[in-house]
Tab-separated table of C-alpha atoms and ligand atoms in Angstrom:
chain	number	residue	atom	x	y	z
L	1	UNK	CA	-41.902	-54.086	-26.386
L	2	UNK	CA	-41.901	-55.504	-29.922
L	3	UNK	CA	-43.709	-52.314	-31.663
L	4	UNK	CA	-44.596	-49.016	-31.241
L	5	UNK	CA	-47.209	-47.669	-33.080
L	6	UNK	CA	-50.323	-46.541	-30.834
L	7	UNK	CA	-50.933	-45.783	-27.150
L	8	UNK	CA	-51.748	-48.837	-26.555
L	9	UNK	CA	-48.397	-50.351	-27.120
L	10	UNK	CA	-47.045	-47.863	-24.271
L	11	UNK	CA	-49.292	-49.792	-21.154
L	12	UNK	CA	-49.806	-48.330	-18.199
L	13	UNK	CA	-49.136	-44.334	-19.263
L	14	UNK	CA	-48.409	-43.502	-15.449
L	15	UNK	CA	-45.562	-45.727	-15.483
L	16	UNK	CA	-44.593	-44.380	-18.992
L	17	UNK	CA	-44.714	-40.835	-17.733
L	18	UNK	CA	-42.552	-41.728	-14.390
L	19	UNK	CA	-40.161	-43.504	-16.444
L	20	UNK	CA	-39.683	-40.662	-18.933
L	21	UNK	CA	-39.259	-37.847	-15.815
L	22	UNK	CA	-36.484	-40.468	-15.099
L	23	UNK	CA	-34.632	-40.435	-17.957
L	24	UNK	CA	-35.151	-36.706	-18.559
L	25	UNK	CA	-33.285	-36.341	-14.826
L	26	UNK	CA	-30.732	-38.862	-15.690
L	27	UNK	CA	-30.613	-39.327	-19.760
L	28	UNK	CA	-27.188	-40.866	-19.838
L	29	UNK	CA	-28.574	-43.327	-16.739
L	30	UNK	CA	-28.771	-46.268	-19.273
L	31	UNK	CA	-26.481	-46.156	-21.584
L	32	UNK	CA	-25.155	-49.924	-20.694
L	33	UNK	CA	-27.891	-50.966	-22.422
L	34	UNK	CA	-27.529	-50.059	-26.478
L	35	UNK	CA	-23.674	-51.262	-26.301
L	36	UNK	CA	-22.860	-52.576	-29.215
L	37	UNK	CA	-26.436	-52.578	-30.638
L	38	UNK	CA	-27.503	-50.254	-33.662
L	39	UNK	CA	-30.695	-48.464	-34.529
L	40	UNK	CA	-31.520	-47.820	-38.221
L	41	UNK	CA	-33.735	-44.946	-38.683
L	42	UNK	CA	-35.896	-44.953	-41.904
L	43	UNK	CA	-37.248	-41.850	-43.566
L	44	UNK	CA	-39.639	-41.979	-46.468
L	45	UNK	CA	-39.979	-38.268	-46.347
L	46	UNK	CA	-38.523	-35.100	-44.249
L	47	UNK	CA	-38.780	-34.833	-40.701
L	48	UNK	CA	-36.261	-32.592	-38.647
L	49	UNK	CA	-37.425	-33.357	-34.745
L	50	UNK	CA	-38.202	-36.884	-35.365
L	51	UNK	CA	-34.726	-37.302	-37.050
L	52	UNK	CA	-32.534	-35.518	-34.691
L	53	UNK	CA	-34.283	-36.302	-31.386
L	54	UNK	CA	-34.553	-40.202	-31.924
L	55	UNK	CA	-30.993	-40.297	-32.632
L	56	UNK	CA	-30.486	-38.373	-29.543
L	57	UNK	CA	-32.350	-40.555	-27.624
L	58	UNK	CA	-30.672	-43.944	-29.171
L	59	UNK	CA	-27.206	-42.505	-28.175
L	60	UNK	CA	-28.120	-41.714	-24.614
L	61	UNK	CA	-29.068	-45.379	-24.499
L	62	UNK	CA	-25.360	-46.252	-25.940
L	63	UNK	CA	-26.753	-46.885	-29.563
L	64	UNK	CA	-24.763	-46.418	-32.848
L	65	UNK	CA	-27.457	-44.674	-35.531
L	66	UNK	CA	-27.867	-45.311	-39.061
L	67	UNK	CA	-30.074	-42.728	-40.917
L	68	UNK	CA	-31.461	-43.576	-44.135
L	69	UNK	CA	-33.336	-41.577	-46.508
L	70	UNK	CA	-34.983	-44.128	-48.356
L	71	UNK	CA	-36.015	-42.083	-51.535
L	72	UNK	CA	-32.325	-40.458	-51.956
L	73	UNK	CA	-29.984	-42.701	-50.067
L	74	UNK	CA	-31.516	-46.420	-51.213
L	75	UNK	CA	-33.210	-48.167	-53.966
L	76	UNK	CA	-36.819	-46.726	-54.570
L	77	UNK	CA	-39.134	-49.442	-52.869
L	78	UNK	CA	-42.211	-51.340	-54.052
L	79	UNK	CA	-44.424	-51.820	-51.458
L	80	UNK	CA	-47.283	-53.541	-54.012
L	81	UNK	CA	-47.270	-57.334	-53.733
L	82	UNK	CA	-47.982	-59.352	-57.199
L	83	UNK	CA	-46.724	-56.754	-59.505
L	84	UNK	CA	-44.650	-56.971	-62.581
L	85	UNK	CA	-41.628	-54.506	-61.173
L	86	UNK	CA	-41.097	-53.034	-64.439
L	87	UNK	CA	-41.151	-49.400	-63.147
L	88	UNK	CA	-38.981	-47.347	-61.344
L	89	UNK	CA	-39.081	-49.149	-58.466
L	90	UNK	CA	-36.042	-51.941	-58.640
L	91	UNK	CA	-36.305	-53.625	-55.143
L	92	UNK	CA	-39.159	-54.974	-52.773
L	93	UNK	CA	-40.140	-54.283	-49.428
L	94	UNK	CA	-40.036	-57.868	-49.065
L	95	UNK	CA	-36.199	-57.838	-49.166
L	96	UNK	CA	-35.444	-55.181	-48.331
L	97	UNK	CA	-37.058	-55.061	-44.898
L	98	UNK	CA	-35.163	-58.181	-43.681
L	99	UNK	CA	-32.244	-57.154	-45.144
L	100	UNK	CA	-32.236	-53.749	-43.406
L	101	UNK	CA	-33.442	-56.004	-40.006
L	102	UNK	CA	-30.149	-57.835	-40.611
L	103	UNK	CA	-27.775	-55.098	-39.559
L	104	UNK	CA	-29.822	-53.423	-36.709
L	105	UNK	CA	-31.312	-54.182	-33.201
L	106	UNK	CA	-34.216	-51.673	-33.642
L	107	UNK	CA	-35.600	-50.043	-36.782
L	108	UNK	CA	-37.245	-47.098	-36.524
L	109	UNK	CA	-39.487	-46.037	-39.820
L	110	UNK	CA	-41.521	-42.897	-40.996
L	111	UNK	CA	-43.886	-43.908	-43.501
L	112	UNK	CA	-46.472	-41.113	-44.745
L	113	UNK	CA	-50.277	-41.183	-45.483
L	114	UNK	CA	-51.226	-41.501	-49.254
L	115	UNK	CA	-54.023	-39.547	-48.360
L	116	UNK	CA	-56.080	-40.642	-51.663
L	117	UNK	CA	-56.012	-44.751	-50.270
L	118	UNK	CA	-58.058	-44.549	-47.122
L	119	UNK	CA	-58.267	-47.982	-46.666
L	120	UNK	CA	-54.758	-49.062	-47.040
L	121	UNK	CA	-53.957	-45.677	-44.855
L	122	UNK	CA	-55.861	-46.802	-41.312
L	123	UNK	CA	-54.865	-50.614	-41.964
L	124	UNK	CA	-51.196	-49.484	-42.110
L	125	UNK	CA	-50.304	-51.171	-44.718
L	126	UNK	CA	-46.582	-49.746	-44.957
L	127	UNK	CA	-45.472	-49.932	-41.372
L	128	UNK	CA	-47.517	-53.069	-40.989
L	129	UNK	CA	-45.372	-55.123	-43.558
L	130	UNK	CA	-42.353	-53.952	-41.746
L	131	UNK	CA	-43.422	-55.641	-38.654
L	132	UNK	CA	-44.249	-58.776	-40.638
L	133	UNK	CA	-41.071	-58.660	-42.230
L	134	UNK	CA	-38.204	-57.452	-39.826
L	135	UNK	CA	-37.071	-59.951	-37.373
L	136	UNK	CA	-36.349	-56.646	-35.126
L	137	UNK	CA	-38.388	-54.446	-33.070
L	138	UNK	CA	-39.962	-51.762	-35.152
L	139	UNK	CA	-40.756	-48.213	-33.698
L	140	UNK	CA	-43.006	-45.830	-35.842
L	141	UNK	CA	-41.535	-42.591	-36.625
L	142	UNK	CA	-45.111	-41.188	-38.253
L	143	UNK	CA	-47.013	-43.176	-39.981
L	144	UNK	CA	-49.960	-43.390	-42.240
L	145	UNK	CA	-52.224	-42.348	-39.479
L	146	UNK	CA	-50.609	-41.691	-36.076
L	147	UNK	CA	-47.430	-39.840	-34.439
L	148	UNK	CA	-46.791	-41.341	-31.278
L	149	UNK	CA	-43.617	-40.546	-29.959
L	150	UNK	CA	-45.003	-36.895	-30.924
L	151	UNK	CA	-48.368	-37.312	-28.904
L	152	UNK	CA	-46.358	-38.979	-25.824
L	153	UNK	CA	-44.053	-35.965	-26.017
L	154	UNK	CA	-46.841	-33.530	-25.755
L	155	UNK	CA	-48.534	-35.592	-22.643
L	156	UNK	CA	-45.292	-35.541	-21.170
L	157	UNK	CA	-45.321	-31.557	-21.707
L	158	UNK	CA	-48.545	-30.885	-20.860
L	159	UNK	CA	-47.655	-32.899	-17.291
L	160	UNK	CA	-44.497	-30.152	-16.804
L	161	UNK	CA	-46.509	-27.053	-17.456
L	162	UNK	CA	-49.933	-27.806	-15.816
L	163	UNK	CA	-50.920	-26.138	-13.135
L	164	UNK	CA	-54.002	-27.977	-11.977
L	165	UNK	CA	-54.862	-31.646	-11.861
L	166	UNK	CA	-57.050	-31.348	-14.813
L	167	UNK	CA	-56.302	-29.075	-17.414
L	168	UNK	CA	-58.837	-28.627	-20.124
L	169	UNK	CA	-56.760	-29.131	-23.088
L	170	UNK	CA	-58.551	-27.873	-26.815
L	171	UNK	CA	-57.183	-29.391	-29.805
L	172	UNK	CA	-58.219	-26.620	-32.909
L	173	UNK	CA	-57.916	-27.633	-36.358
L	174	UNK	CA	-55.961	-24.444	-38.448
L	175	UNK	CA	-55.690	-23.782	-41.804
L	176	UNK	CA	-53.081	-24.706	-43.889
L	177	UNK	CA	-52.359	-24.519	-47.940
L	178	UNK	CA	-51.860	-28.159	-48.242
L	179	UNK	CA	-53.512	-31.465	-47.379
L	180	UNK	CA	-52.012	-32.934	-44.455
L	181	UNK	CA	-52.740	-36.348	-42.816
L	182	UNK	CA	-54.878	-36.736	-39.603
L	183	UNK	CA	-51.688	-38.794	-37.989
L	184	UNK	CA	-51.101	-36.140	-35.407
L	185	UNK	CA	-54.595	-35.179	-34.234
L	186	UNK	CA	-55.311	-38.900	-34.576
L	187	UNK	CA	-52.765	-39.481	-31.702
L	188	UNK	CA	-53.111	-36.429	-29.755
L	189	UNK	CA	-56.557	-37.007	-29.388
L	190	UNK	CA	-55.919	-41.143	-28.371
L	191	UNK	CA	-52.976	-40.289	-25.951
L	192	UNK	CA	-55.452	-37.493	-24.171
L	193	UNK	CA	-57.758	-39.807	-23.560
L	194	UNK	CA	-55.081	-41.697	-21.380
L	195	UNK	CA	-54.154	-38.471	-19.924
L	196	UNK	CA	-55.558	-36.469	-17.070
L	197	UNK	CA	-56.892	-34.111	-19.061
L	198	UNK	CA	-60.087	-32.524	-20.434
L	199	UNK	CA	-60.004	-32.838	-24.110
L	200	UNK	CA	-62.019	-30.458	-26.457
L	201	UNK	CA	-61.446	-31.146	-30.549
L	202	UNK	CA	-62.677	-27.876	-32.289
L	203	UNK	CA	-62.724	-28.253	-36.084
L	204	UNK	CA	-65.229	-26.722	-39.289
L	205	UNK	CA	-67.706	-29.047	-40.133
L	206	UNK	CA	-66.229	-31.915	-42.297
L	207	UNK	CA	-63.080	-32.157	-40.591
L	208	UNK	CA	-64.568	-34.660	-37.865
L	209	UNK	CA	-62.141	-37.197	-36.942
L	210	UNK	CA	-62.723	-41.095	-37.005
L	211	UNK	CA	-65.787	-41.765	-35.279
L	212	UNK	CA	-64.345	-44.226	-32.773
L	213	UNK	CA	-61.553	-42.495	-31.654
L	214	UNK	CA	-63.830	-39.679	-31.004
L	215	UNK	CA	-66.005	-41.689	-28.560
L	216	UNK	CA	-66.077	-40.008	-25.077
L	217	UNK	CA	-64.480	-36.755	-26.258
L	218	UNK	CA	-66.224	-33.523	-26.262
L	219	UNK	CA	-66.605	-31.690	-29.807
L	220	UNK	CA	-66.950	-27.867	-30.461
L	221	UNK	CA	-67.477	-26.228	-33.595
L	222	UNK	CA	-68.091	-23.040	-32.405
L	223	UNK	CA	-63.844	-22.224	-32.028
L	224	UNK	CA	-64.468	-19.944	-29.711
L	225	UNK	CA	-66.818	-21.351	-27.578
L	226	UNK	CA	-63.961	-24.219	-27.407
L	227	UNK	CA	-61.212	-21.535	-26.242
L	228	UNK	CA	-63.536	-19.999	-23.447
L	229	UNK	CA	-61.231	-21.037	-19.977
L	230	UNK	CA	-58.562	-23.496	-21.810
L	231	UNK	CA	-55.372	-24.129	-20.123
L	232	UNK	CA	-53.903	-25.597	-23.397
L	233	UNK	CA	-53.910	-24.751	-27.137
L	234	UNK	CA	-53.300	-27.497	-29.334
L	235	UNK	CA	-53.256	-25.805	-32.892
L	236	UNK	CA	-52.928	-28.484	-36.131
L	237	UNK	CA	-54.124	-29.041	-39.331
L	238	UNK	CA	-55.289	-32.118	-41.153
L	239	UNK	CA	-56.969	-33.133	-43.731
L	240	UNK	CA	-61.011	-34.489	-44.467
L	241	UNK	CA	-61.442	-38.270	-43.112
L	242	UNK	CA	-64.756	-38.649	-44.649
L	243	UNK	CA	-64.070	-36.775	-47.511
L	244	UNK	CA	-60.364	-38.830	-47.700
L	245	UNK	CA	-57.376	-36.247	-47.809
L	246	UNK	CA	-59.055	-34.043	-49.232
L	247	UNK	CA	-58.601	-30.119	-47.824
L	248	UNK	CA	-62.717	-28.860	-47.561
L	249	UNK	CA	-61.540	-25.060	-46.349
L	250	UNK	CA	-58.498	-22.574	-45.829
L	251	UNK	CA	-60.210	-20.370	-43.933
L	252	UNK	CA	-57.972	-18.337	-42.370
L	253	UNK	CA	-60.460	-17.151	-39.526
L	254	UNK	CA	-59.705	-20.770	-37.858
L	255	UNK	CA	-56.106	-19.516	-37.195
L	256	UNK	CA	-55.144	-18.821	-33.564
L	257	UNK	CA	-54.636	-15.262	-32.743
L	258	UNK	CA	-54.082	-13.254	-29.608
L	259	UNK	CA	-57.966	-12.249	-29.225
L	260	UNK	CA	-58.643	-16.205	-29.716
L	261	UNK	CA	-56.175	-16.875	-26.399
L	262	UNK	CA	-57.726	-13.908	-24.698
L	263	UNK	CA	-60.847	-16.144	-24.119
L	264	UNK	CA	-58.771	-18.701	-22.460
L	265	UNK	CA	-57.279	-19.226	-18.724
L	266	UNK	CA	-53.907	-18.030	-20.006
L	267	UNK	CA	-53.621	-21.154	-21.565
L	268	UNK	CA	-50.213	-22.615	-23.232
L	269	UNK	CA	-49.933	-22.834	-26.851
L	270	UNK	CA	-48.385	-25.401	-28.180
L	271	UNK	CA	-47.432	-27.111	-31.762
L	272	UNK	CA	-45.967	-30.323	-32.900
L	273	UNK	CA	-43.636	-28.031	-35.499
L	274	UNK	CA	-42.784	-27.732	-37.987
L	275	UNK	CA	-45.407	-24.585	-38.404
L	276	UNK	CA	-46.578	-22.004	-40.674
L	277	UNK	CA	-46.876	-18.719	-39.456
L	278	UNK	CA	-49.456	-16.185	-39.239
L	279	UNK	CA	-51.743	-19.079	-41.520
L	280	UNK	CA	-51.714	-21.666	-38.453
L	281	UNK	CA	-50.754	-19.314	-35.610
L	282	UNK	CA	-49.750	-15.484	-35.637
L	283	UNK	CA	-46.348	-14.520	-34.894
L	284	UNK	CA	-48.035	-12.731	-31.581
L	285	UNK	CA	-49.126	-15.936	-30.302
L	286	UNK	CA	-45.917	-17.980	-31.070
L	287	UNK	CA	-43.238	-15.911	-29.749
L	288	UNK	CA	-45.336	-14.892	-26.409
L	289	UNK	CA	-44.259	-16.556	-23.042
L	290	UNK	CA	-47.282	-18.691	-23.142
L	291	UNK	CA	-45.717	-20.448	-26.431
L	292	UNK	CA	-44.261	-23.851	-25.160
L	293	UNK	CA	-43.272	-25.189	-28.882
L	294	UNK	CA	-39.934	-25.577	-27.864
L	295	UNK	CA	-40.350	-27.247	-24.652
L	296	UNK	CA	-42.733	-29.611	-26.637
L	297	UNK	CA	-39.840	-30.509	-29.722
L	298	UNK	CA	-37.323	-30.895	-26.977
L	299	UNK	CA	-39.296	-33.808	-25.165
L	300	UNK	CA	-39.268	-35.479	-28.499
L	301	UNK	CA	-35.986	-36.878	-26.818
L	302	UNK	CA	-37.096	-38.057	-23.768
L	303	UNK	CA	-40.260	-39.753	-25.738
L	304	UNK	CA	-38.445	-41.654	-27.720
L	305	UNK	CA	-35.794	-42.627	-25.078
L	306	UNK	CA	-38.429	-44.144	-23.052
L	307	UNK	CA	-39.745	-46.404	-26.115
L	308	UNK	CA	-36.092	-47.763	-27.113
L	309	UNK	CA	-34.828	-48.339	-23.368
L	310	UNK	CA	-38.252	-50.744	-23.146
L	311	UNK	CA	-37.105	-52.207	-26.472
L	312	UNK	CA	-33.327	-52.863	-25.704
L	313	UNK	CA	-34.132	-54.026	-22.421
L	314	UNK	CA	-36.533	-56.998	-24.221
L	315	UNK	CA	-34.012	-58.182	-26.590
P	1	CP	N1	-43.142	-32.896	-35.288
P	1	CP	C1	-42.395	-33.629	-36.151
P	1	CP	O1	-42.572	-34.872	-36.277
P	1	CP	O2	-41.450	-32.919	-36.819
P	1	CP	P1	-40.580	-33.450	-38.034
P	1	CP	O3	-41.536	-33.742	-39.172
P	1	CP	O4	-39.616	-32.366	-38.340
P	1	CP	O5	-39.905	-34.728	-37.606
């Protein structure tokens, strides 16, 4: 595996999924293979899980880490090709992504939506010229417009906590005071769709995700129509696609309460963190003993393990 930025660079997701029960049994199992190799981890803005459980993963596999905060730790980058860099940018992408690929095996990057450049957003500009540029595999950490290693984490949970072949599984749009990007519902919704699940996407009207990824999965606006006999709660906010970044509501009725999972089958809750409470999901719902959250954020490990062992083992 060269990249890793959709579902489809994963293959066959049963094999993914049997691989990553492996190396959650055993996580220490490979750790012949990232001997003397290195792993730089770029950050363009905060992350906590992403951060802490990809190192964790690159040491099981017998990695050495470098984290960078690119915007504290390094030169501010220009990312604009043909411009006079007279501003407060004083290094390009251009060498700088080489140069980084020069001391590392693997880089690992998490780039962030614009949110006001829709087009350069869903072409990926950012992580895009990193896999031009790097002579190294490149594994997305977020980027412009999907989460993977988030989305294969929550397959991966849903898998452990089902109780029936086919759960019906409702992704629900929540309010939120600030624009997000539509990276994690963008790959929830794409990895699902993979997945032996039933997917429902609940969202207001204007929130509708990109048409094609949409194709074959039901929509509900009616929220609680979507809840009625749901074995999973997906709760996350994002921002207008049509309408590009822009937020269209806060309405705070959209937020999942304990009379919203009383219409379900006793169905999970679950949230990529981090979360704001009693605006996305009340406190009731979070801290009950349906609320798998943590289970979820620790299988941000085992994700990521999977999609570095395939990398070190192709190098
Ligand atoms: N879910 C997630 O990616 O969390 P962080 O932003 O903290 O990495």
């Amino acid at each position: 595996m060269r990249q890793f930025l959709t579902v489809d660079d994963i293959g066959d997701i049963e094999n993914a999924l049997n691989e990553a029960r492996i190396l959650k049994r055993n996580p220490h199992g490979f750790s012949y293979l990232g001997k003397y190799k290195t792993m730089i981890l770029l950050f363009f803005n905060s992350s906590l899980r992403t951060r802490l459980s990809t190192q964790k993963a690159a040491r099981n596999l017998g990695m050495e880490v470098i984290v960078l905060d690119v915007n504290k730790d390094g030169w501010k980058l220009e990312s604009e090709f043909g411009v006079i860099m007279d501003g407060d940018k004083p290094e390009h992408l251009r060498e700088a992504i080489p140069v980084i690929g020069s001391y590392c095996d693997i880089i690992g990057v998490r780039s962030f939506a614009s949110l006001n450049d829709k087009k350069a957003d869903y072409n990926e500009d950012i992580i895009m010229q990193y896999i031009e540029f790097a002579s190294v595999p490149i594994v997305s950490l977020e980027s412009a417009t999907r989460h993977p290693l988030q989305a294969f984490a929550d397959l991966y949970t849903i898998e452990e906590y089902k109780t029936k072949k086919r759960p019906k599984v409702v992704l629900t749009w929540a309010p939120h005071p600030r624009a997000l990007p539509q990276a994690v519902a963008n790959s929830f919704v794409e990895w699902m769709k993979k997945g032996d699940v039933d997917l429902v996407v609940t969202h207001p009207e204007g929130y509708e995700l990109e048409e094609g990824l949409m194709e074959g999965v039901e929509l509900e606006y009616n929220q609680q129509k979507a809840f009625e006999g749901a074995d999973f709660i997906y709760a996350k906010n994002w921002s207008s696609y049509s309408d590009y970044g822009k937020i269209l509501t806060k309405d705070r009725s959209w937020m999942v309460d304990e009379p919203k999972m009383e219409l379900t089958n006793d169905a999970m809750f679950m949230h990529c963190l981090p979360v704001r409470r009693n605006m996305v999901v009340s406190d009731g719902v979070i801290d009950s003993s349906r609320s798998i959250v943590i289970p979820q954020a620790t299988n941000r490990v085992v994700s990521a393990q999977v999609v570095i062992k395939r990398m070190l083992e192709k190098l």
